[in-house]
CSV table of C-alpha atoms in Angstrom, one decimal:
chain,number,residue,atom,x,y,z
A,1,MET,CA,150.0,-140.3,-29.1
A,2,LYS,CA,153.6,-140.9,-28.3
A,3,LYS,CA,154.4,-144.5,-27.2
A,4,LEU,CA,157.7,-145.5,-25.0
A,5,TYR,CA,158.3,-148.7,-23.4
A,6,LEU,CA,161.5,-149.0,-21.4
A,7,SER,CA,162.9,-151.9,-19.4
A,8,ALA,CA,165.9,-151.9,-17.1
A,9,LEU,CA,166.9,-154.9,-15.5
A,10,LEU,CA,169.6,-155.3,-12.8
A,11,THR,CA,170.8,-158.1,-10.4
A,12,ALA,CA,170.3,-157.9,-6.6
A,13,ALA,CA,167.1,-158.4,-4.8
A,14,ALA,CA,164.2,-160.3,-6.2
A,15,PHE,CA,161.7,-157.3,-6.7
A,16,GLY,CA,160.2,-155.9,-9.3
A,17,SER,CA,157.9,-152.5,-10.0
A,18,LEU,CA,156.3,-150.9,-12.8
A,19,LEU,CA,155.5,-147.3,-13.3
A,20,PRO,CA,152.3,-146.4,-15.5
A,21,ALA,CA,152.0,-143.1,-17.4
A,22,HIS,CA,150.7,-140.5,-15.2
A,23,ALA,CA,147.6,-138.6,-15.9
A,24,ASP,CA,149.3,-135.2,-16.2
A,25,ASP,CA,151.8,-136.6,-18.7
A,26,HIS,CA,149.1,-135.7,-21.4
A,27,ASP,CA,150.2,-136.5,-24.7
A,28,VAL,CA,152.8,-139.3,-23.7
A,29,GLU,CA,151.9,-142.7,-23.0
A,30,TYR,CA,155.0,-144.9,-21.6
A,31,ALA,CA,155.7,-147.8,-19.2
A,32,MET,CA,158.8,-148.5,-17.5
A,33,ALA,CA,159.4,-151.8,-15.9
A,34,ILE,CA,162.7,-152.0,-13.6
A,35,HIS,CA,163.5,-155.4,-11.8
A,36,GLY,CA,165.9,-155.3,-8.9
A,37,GLY,CA,167.6,-158.7,-9.7
A,38,ALA,CA,167.4,-162.4,-8.9
A,39,GLY,CA,169.8,-162.6,-5.9
A,40,THR,CA,169.3,-164.7,-2.9
A,41,ILE,CA,167.0,-162.5,-0.9
A,42,THR,CA,163.7,-164.2,0.1
A,43,ARG,CA,160.7,-162.2,1.3
A,44,SER,CA,160.4,-164.6,3.9
A,45,ASN,CA,164.0,-163.2,5.3
A,46,LEU,CA,163.0,-159.9,5.2
A,47,THR,CA,161.3,-157.5,7.8
A,48,ALA,CA,158.4,-155.3,7.0
A,49,GLU,CA,161.1,-152.2,7.1
A,50,GLN,CA,163.6,-154.1,4.8
A,51,GLU,CA,161.3,-154.9,2.1
A,52,GLN,CA,159.4,-151.2,2.6
A,53,ALA,CA,162.9,-149.9,1.9
A,54,TYR,CA,163.5,-151.8,-1.5
A,55,LYS,CA,160.1,-150.7,-2.7
A,56,ASP,CA,160.7,-147.2,-1.8
A,57,LYS,CA,164.2,-147.6,-3.7
A,58,LEU,CA,162.6,-149.1,-6.6
A,59,THR,CA,160.1,-146.2,-6.9
A,60,GLU,CA,162.9,-143.8,-6.7
A,61,ALA,CA,164.5,-145.1,-9.4
A,62,LEU,CA,161.1,-145.4,-11.3
A,63,GLU,CA,160.5,-141.6,-10.6
A,64,ALA,CA,164.0,-140.7,-11.8
A,65,GLY,CA,163.3,-142.1,-15.4
A,66,ARG,CA,159.7,-141.0,-15.1
A,67,LYS,CA,161.4,-137.3,-14.6
A,68,VAL,CA,163.8,-137.6,-17.5
A,69,LEU,CA,160.9,-138.2,-19.7
A,70,LYS,CA,158.2,-135.8,-18.5
A,71,GLU,CA,161.1,-133.2,-19.2
A,72,GLY,CA,161.3,-134.4,-22.8
A,73,GLY,CA,164.5,-136.8,-22.4
A,74,ASP,CA,164.9,-139.5,-24.5
A,75,SER,CA,164.2,-143.1,-23.5
A,76,THR,CA,167.9,-144.1,-23.2
A,77,THR,CA,168.8,-141.0,-20.6
A,78,ALA,CA,165.5,-142.3,-18.7
A,79,VAL,CA,166.6,-145.8,-18.1
A,80,ILE,CA,170.3,-144.8,-17.2
A,81,ALA,CA,168.7,-142.4,-14.8
A,82,ALA,CA,166.9,-145.3,-13.2
A,83,ILE,CA,169.4,-147.7,-13.1
A,84,GLN,CA,171.9,-144.6,-11.6
A,85,VAL,CA,169.3,-144.8,-8.4
A,86,MET,CA,170.0,-148.4,-8.2
A,87,GLU,CA,174.0,-147.9,-8.8
A,88,ALA,CA,174.1,-145.5,-6.1
A,89,SER,CA,172.2,-147.7,-3.4
A,90,PRO,CA,173.7,-150.4,-1.2
A,91,LEU,CA,170.4,-152.3,-1.4
A,92,PHE,CA,171.5,-153.6,-4.7
A,93,ASN,CA,174.6,-155.1,-6.5
A,94,SER,CA,174.7,-153.0,-9.3
A,95,GLY,CA,177.2,-150.5,-8.0
A,96,LYS,CA,177.6,-149.5,-4.3
A,97,GLY,CA,177.0,-153.0,-2.6
A,98,ALA,CA,178.2,-155.1,-5.2
A,99,VAL,CA,179.6,-158.6,-4.4
A,100,TYR,CA,183.1,-159.3,-3.9
A,101,THR,CA,185.1,-161.5,-6.2
A,102,TRP,CA,187.7,-164.0,-5.5
A,103,ASP,CA,189.9,-161.6,-4.7
A,104,GLU,CA,188.0,-159.6,-2.4
A,105,GLU,CA,187.4,-156.7,-4.8
A,106,HIS,CA,184.4,-155.3,-6.6
A,107,GLU,CA,184.3,-155.9,-10.4
A,108,LEU,CA,181.0,-154.5,-12.3
A,109,ASP,CA,179.7,-155.0,-15.5
A,110,ALA,CA,176.7,-152.8,-17.5
A,111,SER,CA,175.2,-153.0,-20.7
A,112,LEU,CA,172.9,-150.9,-22.7
A,113,MET,CA,170.9,-151.2,-25.9
A,114,GLU,CA,168.4,-149.0,-28.0
A,115,GLY,CA,165.6,-151.3,-29.3
A,116,LEU,CA,165.0,-148.9,-31.9
A,117,ASN,CA,168.6,-148.9,-33.9
A,118,GLY,CA,170.3,-152.1,-32.5
A,119,ASN,CA,173.1,-149.6,-30.8
A,120,ALA,CA,174.8,-151.5,-27.7
A,121,GLY,CA,177.2,-150.6,-25.2
A,122,ALA,CA,178.6,-153.0,-22.5
A,123,VAL,CA,181.6,-152.9,-20.0
A,124,ALA,CA,183.0,-155.6,-17.8
A,125,GLY,CA,185.0,-155.8,-15.2
A,126,VAL,CA,185.2,-152.4,-14.2
A,127,LYS,CA,186.8,-151.6,-10.9
A,128,THR,CA,186.6,-147.8,-10.4
A,129,VAL,CA,183.9,-146.5,-12.6
A,130,LYS,CA,181.4,-145.2,-10.1
A,131,SER,CA,178.6,-145.5,-12.8
A,132,PRO,CA,179.3,-148.5,-15.0
A,133,ILE,CA,175.5,-147.7,-16.9
A,134,GLU,CA,177.1,-144.3,-17.8
A,135,LEU,CA,180.3,-145.8,-19.1
A,136,ALA,CA,178.3,-148.3,-21.0
A,137,ARG,CA,176.6,-145.3,-22.9
A,138,GLU,CA,179.8,-144.0,-23.7
A,139,VAL,CA,181.1,-147.0,-25.4
A,140,MET,CA,177.9,-147.2,-27.2
A,141,GLU,CA,177.9,-143.5,-28.1
A,142,GLU,CA,181.5,-142.3,-28.2
A,143,SER,CA,183.8,-145.7,-29.5
A,144,VAL,CA,183.8,-147.9,-32.3
A,145,HIS,CA,183.5,-150.9,-30.0
A,146,VAL,CA,180.5,-152.5,-28.3
A,147,MET,CA,182.3,-153.8,-25.3
A,148,LEU,CA,185.1,-153.0,-23.2
A,149,SER,CA,186.6,-154.8,-20.4
A,150,GLY,CA,189.0,-154.4,-17.7
A,151,GLU,CA,191.9,-151.5,-18.0
A,152,GLY,CA,191.0,-150.8,-21.3
A,153,ALA,CA,187.2,-149.9,-20.2
A,154,GLU,CA,188.9,-148.0,-17.0
A,155,GLN,CA,191.3,-146.1,-19.3
A,156,PHE,CA,188.2,-144.9,-21.9
A,157,SER,CA,186.2,-143.9,-18.8
A,158,ARG,CA,189.0,-141.6,-17.7
A,159,GLN,CA,189.3,-140.3,-21.3
A,160,GLN,CA,185.6,-139.4,-21.4
A,161,GLY,CA,185.8,-137.7,-17.9
A,162,LEU,CA,183.5,-140.0,-16.1
A,163,GLU,CA,183.9,-140.2,-12.3
A,164,GLN,CA,185.9,-142.3,-10.8
A,165,VAL,CA,186.2,-143.9,-7.2
A,166,GLU,CA,188.1,-146.1,-4.9
A,167,ASN,CA,187.2,-149.8,-5.1
A,168,SER,CA,186.0,-149.7,-1.5
A,169,TYR,CA,183.4,-147.2,-2.4
A,170,PHE,CA,181.3,-150.3,-3.3
A,171,ASN,CA,182.1,-152.0,0.1
A,172,THR,CA,178.9,-152.3,2.0
């Protein structure tokens, strides 16, 4: 029996979720845990509808990762798929919905590490990369660096052909 254990941690709202292996995934046993973050949202300040929206989005993220695994994809790709759901959601501050800097812009960070081989990639202070986690993977796989930041990370993302957006894309 093949075992994969995945973890994706993000900063945003204080909700977490776990997706156990499904019975229809016959020869694969895995667990994926995600965390929507540790921001300032408390359950006492949420309506039932808002709390459900967070839970639904976290479930969507878990399902995106599970789909990758079910189709034979690797754990890194599964984690990235889950994170990209949260990056694209205004409910979290990992991408769309990111907090503002002092200068009223958005600067995003992401990091990724593969536990089996210790490979890692990270980016910091990117302003126009739609998916910072995708850029972190490119740093890990396509560069000699472990971390790139600011304009150097932006330039590398363009060289890798990653999708660029105006900084205002992250506004909510």
